[in-house]
JSON list of C-alpha atoms in Angstrom, two decimals:
[
{"chain": "A", "resi": 1, "resn": "ALA", "atom": "CA", "xyz": [68.17, -17.15, -2.64]},
{"chain": "A", "resi": 2, "resn": "ILE", "atom": "CA", "xyz": [69.26, -14.51, -5.15]},
{"chain": "A", "resi": 3, "resn": "PHE", "atom": "CA", "xyz": [66.99, -11.94, -3.51]},
{"chain": "A", "resi": 4, "resn": "LYS", "atom": "CA", "xyz": [68.33, -12.73, -0.04]},
{"chain": "A", "resi": 5, "resn": "ASP", "atom": "CA", "xyz": [71.90, -12.35, -1.28]},
{"chain": "A", "resi": 6, "resn": "ARG", "atom": "CA", "xyz": [71.39, -9.08, -3.10]},
{"chain": "A", "resi": 7, "resn": "LEU", "atom": "CA", "xyz": [68.70, -7.49, -0.93]},
{"chain": "A", "resi": 8, "resn": "SER", "atom": "CA", "xyz": [69.86, -8.47, 2.50]},
{"chain": "A", "resi": 9, "resn": "GLY", "atom": "CA", "xyz": [67.79, -6.87, 5.24]},
{"chain": "A", "resi": 10, "resn": "ILE", "atom": "CA", "xyz": [65.00, -5.73, 2.89]},
{"chain": "A", "resi": 11, "resn": "PRO", "atom": "CA", "xyz": [61.59, -7.39, 3.40]},
{"chain": "A", "resi": 12, "resn": "ILE", "atom": "CA", "xyz": [60.43, -9.28, 0.30]},
{"chain": "A", "resi": 13, "resn": "ILE", "atom": "CA", "xyz": [56.73, -9.75, -0.44]},
{"chain": "A", "resi": 14, "resn": "CYS", "atom": "CA", "xyz": [55.60, -11.94, -3.34]},
{"chain": "A", "resi": 15, "resn": "LEU", "atom": "CA", "xyz": [52.06, -11.44, -4.63]},
{"chain": "A", "resi": 16, "resn": "ASN", "atom": "CA", "xyz": [50.33, -13.39, -7.41]},
{"chain": "A", "resi": 17, "resn": "MET", "atom": "CA", "xyz": [48.83, -10.85, -9.78]},
{"chain": "A", "resi": 18, "resn": "ARG", "atom": "CA", "xyz": [48.08, -13.36, -12.54]},
{"chain": "A", "resi": 19, "resn": "GLU", "atom": "CA", "xyz": [45.14, -15.43, -11.37]},
{"chain": "A", "resi": 20, "resn": "MET", "atom": "CA", "xyz": [41.62, -14.06, -11.73]},
{"chain": "A", "resi": 21, "resn": "ASP", "atom": "CA", "xyz": [40.19, -15.80, -8.67]},
{"chain": "A", "resi": 22, "resn": "THR", "atom": "CA", "xyz": [42.62, -14.23, -6.25]},
{"chain": "A", "resi": 23, "resn": "LEU", "atom": "CA", "xyz": [43.32, -10.94, -8.02]},
{"chain": "A", "resi": 24, "resn": "PRO", "atom": "CA", "xyz": [40.90, -8.66, -6.10]},
{"chain": "A", "resi": 25, "resn": "GLU", "atom": "CA", "xyz": [42.22, -9.78, -2.72]},
{"chain": "A", "resi": 26, "resn": "THR", "atom": "CA", "xyz": [45.82, -9.56, -3.89]},
{"chain": "A", "resi": 27, "resn": "VAL", "atom": "CA", "xyz": [45.40, -6.08, -5.33]},
{"chain": "A", "resi": 28, "resn": "MET", "atom": "CA", "xyz": [43.86, -4.88, -2.06]},
{"chain": "A", "resi": 29, "resn": "GLU", "atom": "CA", "xyz": [46.79, -6.34, -0.15]},
{"chain": "A", "resi": 30, "resn": "TYR", "atom": "CA", "xyz": [49.20, -4.52, -2.46]},
{"chain": "A", "resi": 31, "resn": "GLY", "atom": "CA", "xyz": [47.26, -1.29, -2.08]},
{"chain": "A", "resi": 32, "resn": "TYR", "atom": "CA", "xyz": [47.52, -1.61, 1.69]},
{"chain": "A", "resi": 33, "resn": "ILE", "atom": "CA", "xyz": [51.26, -2.27, 1.56]},
{"chain": "A", "resi": 34, "resn": "ILE", "atom": "CA", "xyz": [52.05, 0.80, -0.56]},
{"chain": "A", "resi": 35, "resn": "ASP", "atom": "CA", "xyz": [49.34, 2.98, 1.01]},
{"chain": "A", "resi": 36, "resn": "ARG", "atom": "CA", "xyz": [47.25, 3.23, -2.18]},
{"chain": "A", "resi": 37, "resn": "GLU", "atom": "CA", "xyz": [44.09, 1.52, -0.97]},
{"chain": "A", "resi": 38, "resn": "ASP", "atom": "CA", "xyz": [41.73, 3.93, -2.74]},
{"chain": "A", "resi": 39, "resn": "GLU", "atom": "CA", "xyz": [43.32, 3.21, -6.10]},
{"chain": "A", "resi": 40, "resn": "ALA", "atom": "CA", "xyz": [43.35, -0.52, -5.40]},
{"chain": "A", "resi": 41, "resn": "LYS", "atom": "CA", "xyz": [39.65, -0.40, -4.56]},
{"chain": "A", "resi": 42, "resn": "LYS", "atom": "CA", "xyz": [38.93, 1.49, -7.78]},
{"chain": "A", "resi": 43, "resn": "PHE", "atom": "CA", "xyz": [40.60, -1.25, -9.80]},
{"chain": "A", "resi": 44, "resn": "VAL", "atom": "CA", "xyz": [38.84, -4.04, -7.90]},
{"chain": "A", "resi": 45, "resn": "ASP", "atom": "CA", "xyz": [35.45, -2.39, -8.43]},
{"chain": "A", "resi": 46, "resn": "TRP", "atom": "CA", "xyz": [36.20, -2.05, -12.17]},
{"chain": "A", "resi": 47, "resn": "PHE", "atom": "CA", "xyz": [37.38, -5.64, -12.44]},
{"chain": "A", "resi": 48, "resn": "GLU", "atom": "CA", "xyz": [34.61, -7.27, -10.41]},
{"chain": "A", "resi": 49, "resn": "GLY", "atom": "CA", "xyz": [31.95, -5.14, -12.10]},
{"chain": "A", "resi": 50, "resn": "TYR", "atom": "CA", "xyz": [32.83, -6.37, -15.57]},
{"chain": "A", "resi": 51, "resn": "ILE", "atom": "CA", "xyz": [33.44, -9.97, -14.52]},
{"chain": "A", "resi": 52, "resn": "GLY", "atom": "CA", "xyz": [30.01, -10.00, -12.86]},
{"chain": "A", "resi": 53, "resn": "THR", "atom": "CA", "xyz": [28.43, -8.57, -16.00]},
{"chain": "A", "resi": 54, "resn": "PHE", "atom": "CA", "xyz": [30.06, -11.19, -18.23]},
{"chain": "A", "resi": 55, "resn": "LYS", "atom": "CA", "xyz": [29.06, -14.05, -15.93]},
{"chain": "A", "resi": 56, "resn": "ASN", "atom": "CA", "xyz": [25.46, -12.86, -15.98]},
{"chain": "A", "resi": 57, "resn": "LEU", "atom": "CA", "xyz": [25.46, -12.70, -19.78]},
{"chain": "A", "resi": 58, "resn": "THR", "atom": "CA", "xyz": [26.63, -16.29, -20.21]},
{"chain": "A", "resi": 59, "resn": "LYS", "atom": "CA", "xyz": [25.22, -18.04, -17.13]},
{"chain": "A", "resi": 60, "resn": "GLU", "atom": "CA", "xyz": [22.18, -19.48, -18.93]},
{"chain": "A", "resi": 61, "resn": "LEU", "atom": "CA", "xyz": [24.17, -21.00, -21.80]},
{"chain": "A", "resi": 62, "resn": "SER", "atom": "CA", "xyz": [23.94, -24.75, -22.14]},
{"chain": "A", "resi": 63, "resn": "ASN", "atom": "CA", "xyz": [26.95, -26.79, -23.15]},
{"chain": "A", "resi": 64, "resn": "ASP", "atom": "CA", "xyz": [25.52, -27.03, -26.67]},
{"chain": "A", "resi": 65, "resn": "ASP", "atom": "CA", "xyz": [25.13, -23.23, -26.84]},
{"chain": "A", "resi": 66, "resn": "ARG", "atom": "CA", "xyz": [28.86, -22.75, -26.32]},
{"chain": "A", "resi": 67, "resn": "PRO", "atom": "CA", "xyz": [30.97, -22.78, -29.50]},
{"chain": "A", "resi": 68, "resn": "ARG", "atom": "CA", "xyz": [33.89, -25.20, -29.62]},
{"chain": "A", "resi": 69, "resn": "VAL", "atom": "CA", "xyz": [37.14, -23.28, -29.23]},
{"chain": "A", "resi": 70, "resn": "TYR", "atom": "CA", "xyz": [40.76, -24.30, -29.71]},
{"chain": "A", "resi": 71, "resn": "PHE", "atom": "CA", "xyz": [43.27, -22.05, -27.95]},
{"chain": "A", "resi": 72, "resn": "GLU", "atom": "CA", "xyz": [46.89, -21.90, -29.04]},
{"chain": "A", "resi": 73, "resn": "GLY", "atom": "CA", "xyz": [49.67, -19.97, -27.37]},
{"chain": "A", "resi": 74, "resn": "HIS", "atom": "CA", "xyz": [51.35, -18.23, -25.95]},
{"chain": "A", "resi": 75, "resn": "SER", "atom": "CA", "xyz": [54.60, -20.07, -26.66]},
{"chain": "A", "resi": 76, "resn": "GLY", "atom": "CA", "xyz": [54.26, -19.76, -30.42]},
{"chain": "A", "resi": 77, "resn": "GLU", "atom": "CA", "xyz": [54.73, -23.51, -30.77]},
{"chain": "A", "resi": 78, "resn": "PRO", "atom": "CA", "xyz": [52.14, -25.37, -32.88]},
{"chain": "A", "resi": 79, "resn": "TYR", "atom": "CA", "xyz": [49.57, -27.36, -30.92]},
{"chain": "A", "resi": 80, "resn": "LYS", "atom": "CA", "xyz": [50.70, -26.11, -27.52]},
{"chain": "A", "resi": 81, "resn": "THR", "atom": "CA", "xyz": [47.50, -25.33, -25.65]},
{"chain": "A", "resi": 82, "resn": "ARG", "atom": "CA", "xyz": [45.99, -24.99, -22.16]},
{"chain": "A", "resi": 83, "resn": "ASN", "atom": "CA", "xyz": [43.13, -26.53, -20.23]},
{"chain": "A", "resi": 84, "resn": "SER", "atom": "CA", "xyz": [40.38, -24.45, -18.66]},
{"chain": "A", "resi": 85, "resn": "ASN", "atom": "CA", "xyz": [42.16, -24.09, -15.32]},
{"chain": "A", "resi": 86, "resn": "ASP", "atom": "CA", "xyz": [44.60, -21.77, -17.06]},
{"chain": "A", "resi": 87, "resn": "ARG", "atom": "CA", "xyz": [44.22, -18.03, -16.71]},
{"chain": "A", "resi": 88, "resn": "TYR", "atom": "CA", "xyz": [44.21, -17.51, -20.50]},
{"chain": "A", "resi": 89, "resn": "VAL", "atom": "CA", "xyz": [41.50, -20.05, -21.20]},
{"chain": "A", "resi": 90, "resn": "GLN", "atom": "CA", "xyz": [39.36, -18.77, -18.31]},
{"chain": "A", "resi": 91, "resn": "ALA", "atom": "CA", "xyz": [38.64, -15.80, -20.56]},
{"chain": "A", "resi": 92, "resn": "ILE", "atom": "CA", "xyz": [37.35, -18.11, -23.28]},
{"chain": "A", "resi": 93, "resn": "VAL", "atom": "CA", "xyz": [35.04, -19.90, -20.84]},
{"chain": "A", "resi": 94, "resn": "LEU", "atom": "CA", "xyz": [33.72, -16.69, -19.28]},
{"chain": "A", "resi": 95, "resn": "ALA", "atom": "CA", "xyz": [33.04, -15.36, -22.78]},
{"chain": "A", "resi": 96, "resn": "GLY", "atom": "CA", "xyz": [30.77, -18.33, -23.38]},
{"chain": "A", "resi": 97, "resn": "GLY", "atom": "CA", "xyz": [33.13, -20.65, -25.25]},
{"chain": "A", "resi": 98, "resn": "LYS", "atom": "CA", "xyz": [33.89, -24.35, -24.76]},
{"chain": "A", "resi": 99, "resn": "ASN", "atom": "CA", "xyz": [37.53, -25.38, -24.67]},
{"chain": "A", "resi": 100, "resn": "ILE", "atom": "CA", "xyz": [37.97, -28.51, -26.78]},
{"chain": "A", "resi": 101, "resn": "VAL", "atom": "CA", "xyz": [40.85, -29.65, -24.55]},
{"chain": "A", "resi": 102, "resn": "ASP", "atom": "CA", "xyz": [38.36, -30.27, -21.76]},
{"chain": "A", "resi": 103, "resn": "GLU", "atom": "CA", "xyz": [37.34, -33.38, -23.69]},
{"chain": "A", "resi": 104, "resn": "ILE", "atom": "CA", "xyz": [40.62, -34.93, -22.52]},
{"chain": "A", "resi": 105, "resn": "PRO", "atom": "CA", "xyz": [40.44, -36.09, -18.87]},
{"chain": "A", "resi": 106, "resn": "ASN", "atom": "CA", "xyz": [43.10, -35.28, -16.28]},
{"chain": "A", "resi": 107, "resn": "THR", "atom": "CA", "xyz": [45.28, -33.02, -18.41]},
{"chain": "A", "resi": 108, "resn": "PRO", "atom": "CA", "xyz": [48.04, -30.78, -17.06]},
{"chain": "A", "resi": 109, "resn": "VAL", "atom": "CA", "xyz": [47.36, -27.06, -17.37]},
{"chain": "A", "resi": 110, "resn": "SER", "atom": "CA", "xyz": [49.78, -26.76, -20.30]},
{"chain": "A", "resi": 111, "resn": "LEU", "atom": "CA", "xyz": [49.91, -29.53, -22.87]},
{"chain": "A", "resi": 112, "resn": "GLU", "atom": "CA", "xyz": [50.53, -30.41, -26.49]},
{"chain": "A", "resi": 113, "resn": "VAL", "atom": "CA", "xyz": [47.78, -31.97, -28.56]},
{"chain": "A", "resi": 114, "resn": "SER", "atom": "CA", "xyz": [47.95, -33.70, -31.91]},
{"chain": "A", "resi": 115, "resn": "PRO", "atom": "CA", "xyz": [46.69, -32.17, -35.14]},
{"chain": "A", "resi": 116, "resn": "GLU", "atom": "CA", "xyz": [44.40, -35.18, -35.39]},
{"chain": "A", "resi": 117, "resn": "PHE", "atom": "CA", "xyz": [42.76, -34.27, -32.08]},
{"chain": "A", "resi": 118, "resn": "VAL", "atom": "CA", "xyz": [42.03, -30.74, -33.27]},
{"chain": "A", "resi": 119, "resn": "VAL", "atom": "CA", "xyz": [40.60, -32.03, -36.55]},
{"chain": "A", "resi": 120, "resn": "GLU", "atom": "CA", "xyz": [38.43, -34.53, -34.69]},
{"chain": "A", "resi": 121, "resn": "GLN", "atom": "CA", "xyz": [37.08, -31.88, -32.31]},
{"chain": "A", "resi": 122, "resn": "ASN", "atom": "CA", "xyz": [36.47, -29.53, -35.26]},
{"chain": "A", "resi": 123, "resn": "PRO", "atom": "CA", "xyz": [36.55, -26.21, -33.37]},
{"chain": "A", "resi": 124, "resn": "GLN", "atom": "CA", "xyz": [34.31, -23.40, -34.56]},
{"chain": "A", "resi": 125, "resn": "PHE", "atom": "CA", "xyz": [36.85, -20.81, -33.43]},
{"chain": "A", "resi": 126, "resn": "ILE", "atom": "CA", "xyz": [40.62, -20.85, -33.09]},
{"chain": "A", "resi": 127, "resn": "ILE", "atom": "CA", "xyz": [41.98, -18.25, -30.69]},
{"chain": "A", "resi": 128, "resn": "ILE", "atom": "CA", "xyz": [45.69, -17.45, -30.60]},
{"chain": "A", "resi": 129, "resn": "CYS", "atom": "CA", "xyz": [47.53, -15.44, -27.96]},
{"chain": "A", "resi": 130, "resn": "ALA", "atom": "CA", "xyz": [50.58, -13.63, -29.36]},
{"chain": "A", "resi": 131, "resn": "PRO", "atom": "CA", "xyz": [53.18, -13.38, -26.56]},
{"chain": "A", "resi": 132, "resn": "SER", "atom": "CA", "xyz": [53.68, -9.76, -25.55]},
{"chain": "A", "resi": 133, "resn": "TRP", "atom": "CA", "xyz": [57.37, -10.27, -24.72]},
{"chain": "A", "resi": 134, "resn": "GLU", "atom": "CA", "xyz": [58.08, -11.59, -28.21]},
{"chain": "A", "resi": 135, "resn": "VAL", "atom": "CA", "xyz": [55.79, -9.66, -30.53]},
{"chain": "A", "resi": 136, "resn": "THR", "atom": "CA", "xyz": [55.82, -5.95, -31.33]},
{"chain": "A", "resi": 137, "resn": "ALA", "atom": "CA", "xyz": [52.14, -5.08, -31.22]},
{"chain": "A", "resi": 138, "resn": "SER", "atom": "CA", "xyz": [49.55, -3.49, -28.87]},
{"chain": "A", "resi": 139, "resn": "TYR", "atom": "CA", "xyz": [50.74, -0.01, -27.86]},
{"chain": "A", "resi": 140, "resn": "GLU", "atom": "CA", "xyz": [54.07, -0.24, -29.66]},
{"chain": "A", "resi": 141, "resn": "THR", "atom": "CA", "xyz": [52.94, -0.08, -33.28]},
{"chain": "A", "resi": 142, "resn": "ASP", "atom": "CA", "xyz": [50.00, 0.56, -35.57]},
{"chain": "A", "resi": 143, "resn": "ASP", "atom": "CA", "xyz": [51.18, -2.26, -37.85]},
{"chain": "A", "resi": 144, "resn": "PRO", "atom": "CA", "xyz": [49.21, -5.49, -37.29]},
{"chain": "A", "resi": 145, "resn": "SER", "atom": "CA", "xyz": [51.55, -7.64, -39.38]},
{"chain": "A", "resi": 146, "resn": "ASN", "atom": "CA", "xyz": [53.20, -9.24, -36.35]},
{"chain": "A", "resi": 147, "resn": "LEU", "atom": "CA", "xyz": [49.79, -10.51, -35.25]},
{"chain": "A", "resi": 148, "resn": "ALA", "atom": "CA", "xyz": [48.77, -11.42, -38.77]},
{"chain": "A", "resi": 149, "resn": "LYS", "atom": "CA", "xyz": [51.67, -13.85, -39.17]},
{"chain": "A", "resi": 150, "resn": "TYR", "atom": "CA", "xyz": [50.33, -16.01, -36.33]},
{"chain": "A", "resi": 151, "resn": "ARG", "atom": "CA", "xyz": [46.96, -16.22, -38.04]},
{"chain": "A", "resi": 152, "resn": "SER", "atom": "CA", "xyz": [48.47, -16.98, -41.42]},
{"chain": "A", "resi": 153, "resn": "GLU", "atom": "CA", "xyz": [50.55, -19.79, -39.99]},
{"chain": "A", "resi": 154, "resn": "VAL", "atom": "CA", "xyz": [47.45, -21.51, -38.60]},
{"chain": "A", "resi": 155, "resn": "MET", "atom": "CA", "xyz": [45.29, -20.80, -41.64]},
{"chain": "A", "resi": 156, "resn": "ASN", "atom": "CA", "xyz": [47.96, -22.36, -43.88]},
{"chain": "A", "resi": 157, "resn": "ARG", "atom": "CA", "xyz": [48.25, -25.64, -41.99]},
{"chain": "A", "resi": 158, "resn": "SER", "atom": "CA", "xyz": [47.09, -28.15, -44.57]},
{"chain": "A", "resi": 159, "resn": "GLU", "atom": "CA", "xyz": [45.89, -30.57, -41.89]},
{"chain": "A", "resi": 160, "resn": "LEU", "atom": "CA", "xyz": [43.39, -27.96, -40.63]},
{"chain": "A", "resi": 161, "resn": "ALA", "atom": "CA", "xyz": [41.94, -27.07, -44.03]},
{"chain": "A", "resi": 162, "resn": "ASN", "atom": "CA", "xyz": [38.59, -28.73, -43.31]},
{"chain": "A", "resi": 163, "resn": "VAL", "atom": "CA", "xyz": [38.21, -27.52, -39.74]},
{"chain": "A", "resi": 164, "resn": "ASP", "atom": "CA", "xyz": [35.20, -25.21, -39.34]},
{"chain": "A", "resi": 165, "resn": "ALA", "atom": "CA", "xyz": [37.22, -22.37, -37.83]},
{"chain": "A", "resi": 166, "resn": "VAL", "atom": "CA", "xyz": [39.57, -22.30, -40.83]},
{"chain": "A", "resi": 167, "resn": "LYS", "atom": "CA", "xyz": [36.88, -22.82, -43.47]},
{"chain": "A", "resi": 168, "resn": "ASN", "atom": "CA", "xyz": [34.78, -20.00, -42.00]},
{"chain": "A", "resi": 169, "resn": "ASN", "atom": "CA", "xyz": [37.69, -17.61, -41.36]},
{"chain": "A", "resi": 170, "resn": "ARG", "atom": "CA", "xyz": [37.15, -17.70, -37.61]},
{"chain": "A", "resi": 171, "resn": "VAL", "atom": "CA", "xyz": [40.80, -17.68, -36.59]},
{"chain": "A", "resi": 172, "resn": "TYR", "atom": "CA", "xyz": [41.63, -14.70, -34.38]},
{"chain": "A", "resi": 173, "resn": "VAL", "atom": "CA", "xyz": [44.79, -13.41, -32.71]},
{"chain": "A", "resi": 174, "resn": "LEU", "atom": "CA", "xyz": [44.83, -11.37, -29.51]},
{"chain": "A", "resi": 175, "resn": "ASP", "atom": "CA", "xyz": [47.98, -9.66, -28.35]},
{"chain": "A", "resi": 176, "resn": "GLY", "atom": "CA", "xyz": [49.21, -10.72, -24.92]},
{"chain": "A", "resi": 177, "resn": "ASN", "atom": "CA", "xyz": [48.60, -7.23, -23.56]},
{"chain": "A", "resi": 178, "resn": "VAL", "atom": "CA", "xyz": [44.88, -7.95, -23.72]},
{"chain": "A", "resi": 179, "resn": "PHE", "atom": "CA", "xyz": [45.09, -11.67, -23.03]},
{"chain": "A", "resi": 180, "resn": "GLU", "atom": "CA", "xyz": [47.64, -12.61, -20.39]},
{"chain": "A", "resi": 181, "resn": "GLY", "atom": "CA", "xyz": [45.55, -13.11, -17.33]},
{"chain": "A", "resi": 182, "resn": "ALA", "atom": "CA", "xyz": [44.40, -11.08, -14.34]},
{"chain": "A", "resi": 183, "resn": "GLY", "atom": "CA", "xyz": [42.98, -7.64, -15.15]},
{"chain": "A", "resi": 184, "resn": "ARG", "atom": "CA", "xyz": [43.70, -7.96, -18.84]},
{"chain": "A", "resi": 185, "resn": "ASN", "atom": "CA", "xyz": [41.23, -10.82, -19.05]},
{"chain": "A", "resi": 186, "resn": "VAL", "atom": "CA", "xyz": [38.41, -8.29, -18.73]},
{"chain": "A", "resi": 187, "resn": "VAL", "atom": "CA", "xyz": [39.44, -6.91, -22.12]},
{"chain": "A", "resi": 188, "resn": "ALA", "atom": "CA", "xyz": [39.91, -10.38, -23.62]},
{"chain": "A", "resi": 189, "resn": "ILE", "atom": "CA", "xyz": [36.47, -11.56, -22.47]},
{"chain": "A", "resi": 190, "resn": "ALA", "atom": "CA", "xyz": [34.84, -8.51, -24.03]},
{"chain": "A", "resi": 191, "resn": "PHE", "atom": "CA", "xyz": [36.45, -9.18, -27.42]},
{"chain": "A", "resi": 192, "resn": "LEU", "atom": "CA", "xyz": [35.82, -12.93, -27.29]},
{"chain": "A", "resi": 193, "resn": "GLY", "atom": "CA", "xyz": [32.21, -12.51, -26.20]},
{"chain": "A", "resi": 194, "resn": "LYS", "atom": "CA", "xyz": [31.55, -10.37, -29.27]},
{"chain": "A", "resi": 195, "resn": "LEU", "atom": "CA", "xyz": [32.87, -13.23, -31.41]},
{"chain": "A", "resi": 196, "resn": "PHE", "atom": "CA", "xyz": [31.13, -16.11, -29.68]},
{"chain": "A", "resi": 197, "resn": "HIS", "atom": "CA", "xyz": [27.79, -14.49, -28.77]},
{"chain": "A", "resi": 198, "resn": "PRO", "atom": "CA", "xyz": [27.31, -11.14, -30.53]},
{"chain": "A", "resi": 199, "resn": "ASP", "atom": "CA", "xyz": [23.65, -11.00, -29.50]},
{"chain": "A", "resi": 200, "resn": "LEU", "atom": "CA", "xyz": [24.37, -11.57, -25.81]},
{"chain": "A", "resi": 201, "resn": "PHE", "atom": "CA", "xyz": [27.24, -9.08, -25.92]},
{"chain": "A", "resi": 202, "resn": "LYS", "atom": "CA", "xyz": [25.46, -6.52, -28.10]},
{"chain": "A", "resi": 203, "resn": "ASP", "atom": "CA", "xyz": [25.76, -3.81, -25.43]},
{"chain": "A", "resi": 204, "resn": "ILE", "atom": "CA", "xyz": [29.43, -4.55, -24.72]},
{"chain": "A", "resi": 205, "resn": "ASP", "atom": "CA", "xyz": [32.03, -2.36, -26.45]},
{"chain": "A", "resi": 206, "resn": "PRO", "atom": "CA", "xyz": [35.44, -4.06, -26.25]},
{"chain": "A", "resi": 207, "resn": "GLN", "atom": "CA", "xyz": [37.30, -1.02, -27.54]},
{"chain": "A", "resi": 208, "resn": "ALA", "atom": "CA", "xyz": [35.66, 1.21, -24.93]},
{"chain": "A", "resi": 209, "resn": "ILE", "atom": "CA", "xyz": [36.67, -1.25, -22.19]},
{"chain": "A", "resi": 210, "resn": "LEU", "atom": "CA", "xyz": [40.22, -1.37, -23.57]},
{"chain": "A", "resi": 211, "resn": "GLN", "atom": "CA", "xyz": [40.24, 2.43, -23.57]},
{"chain": "A", "resi": 212, "resn": "GLU", "atom": "CA", "xyz": [39.17, 2.47, -19.91]},
{"chain": "A", "resi": 213, "resn": "TYR", "atom": "CA", "xyz": [41.88, -0.03, -19.05]},
{"chain": "A", "resi": 214, "resn": "THR", "atom": "CA", "xyz": [44.47, 2.02, -20.93]},
{"chain": "A", "resi": 215, "resn": "ASN", "atom": "CA", "xyz": [43.54, 5.41, -19.46]},
{"chain": "A", "resi": 216, "resn": "ASP", "atom": "CA", "xyz": [42.29, 4.55, -15.98]},
{"chain": "A", "resi": 217, "resn": "ILE", "atom": "CA", "xyz": [44.34, 1.48, -15.04]},
{"chain": "A", "resi": 218, "resn": "TRP", "atom": "CA", "xyz": [47.56, 1.77, -17.03]},
{"chain": "A", "resi": 219, "resn": "LYS", "atom": "CA", "xyz": [47.42, 5.60, -16.91]},
{"chain": "A", "resi": 220, "resn": "ILE", "atom": "CA", "xyz": [48.44, 5.82, -20.57]},
{"chain": "A", "resi": 221, "resn": "ASP", "atom": "CA", "xyz": [47.24, 8.62, -22.86]},
{"chain": "A", "resi": 222, "resn": "PHE", "atom": "CA", "xyz": [46.58, 6.52, -25.95]},
{"chain": "A", "resi": 223, "resn": "ASN", "atom": "CA", "xyz": [43.63, 6.31, -28.34]},
{"chain": "A", "resi": 224, "resn": "VAL", "atom": "CA", "xyz": [43.08, 2.59, -28.93]},
{"chain": "A", "resi": 225, "resn": "LYS", "atom": "CA", "xyz": [40.66, 3.16, -31.84]},
{"chain": "A", "resi": 226, "resn": "GLU", "atom": "CA", "xyz": [43.14, 5.24, -33.80]},
{"chain": "A", "resi": 227, "resn": "HIS", "atom": "CA", "xyz": [46.39, 3.55, -32.84]},
{"chain": "A", "resi": 228, "resn": "GLY", "atom": "CA", "xyz": [47.81, 0.22, -31.73]},
{"chain": "A", "resi": 229, "resn": "ALA", "atom": "CA", "xyz": [47.51, -3.40, -32.84]},
{"chain": "A", "resi": 230, "resn": "PHE", "atom": "CA", "xyz": [45.61, -5.42, -30.27]},
{"chain": "A", "resi": 231, "resn": "VAL", "atom": "CA", "xyz": [43.63, -8.00, -32.25]},
{"chain": "A", "resi": 232, "resn": "TYR", "atom": "CA", "xyz": [43.79, -9.51, -35.71]},
{"chain": "A", "resi": 233, "resn": "PRO", "atom": "CA", "xyz": [41.87, -9.34, -37.96]},
{"chain": "A", "resi": 234, "resn": "PRO", "atom": "CA", "xyz": [41.31, -5.73, -36.85]},
{"chain": "A", "resi": 235, "resn": "TYR", "atom": "CA", "xyz": [38.20, -5.23, -34.76]},
{"chain": "A", "resi": 236, "resn": "GLU", "atom": "CA", "xyz": [36.56, -2.89, -37.24]},
{"chain": "A", "resi": 237, "resn": "THR", "atom": "CA", "xyz": [36.41, -5.76, -39.76]},
{"chain": "A", "resi": 238, "resn": "TRP", "atom": "CA", "xyz": [34.56, -8.13, -37.41]},
{"chain": "A", "resi": 239, "resn": "ASN", "atom": "CA", "xyz": [31.01, -8.95, -38.40]},
{"chain": "A", "resi": 240, "resn": "VAL", "atom": "CA", "xyz": [29.53, -8.39, -34.95]}
]
């Protein structure tokens, strides 16, 4: 109603740019509307090319081959998580992980779980999404401390002290600018795949993909290896 009141007589088109399954079609529709079909096609080719590559890398994994993963975010509230129908967690699944929340039948997309449930499931990785609208990170600063605080908060939860992910220092934070659905999931999958299956993803360079996304999609002149805070701990410290 607010759009009709304030933009009377102007056609309004609403397109869902968040969901991976419909993104290519939606982007092509948008390109047609604004007469930028060539650029839309370039993005779709980039997106579908990487998604196809990642699917091929993980398609032979059995359920037992997939590490148990607990996802938290992006609200910043403890134990708020998502099931695998969510656009965030789709990146975890496509990277070859297993969302522990899928052990609960008939869950809503967004839900709160108990600390006891997480302890019982004993995830091998904990992945946190730092909300881009709340945290100064990614392209805005070289200081990773705003991402680090999310990790510290989880690592310091006494109830999780004996969980494998905490004991083995496998708690990672990704900024929302590389982990909030749609095209950004390409970048998230590349980083997560290096964590979950470094051998399968040995030829994948997450920073190079992030650089492509930054230069070619966002049209930003920014060196992601020298500047920015996109993941924590910093990628150069990962043992992959």
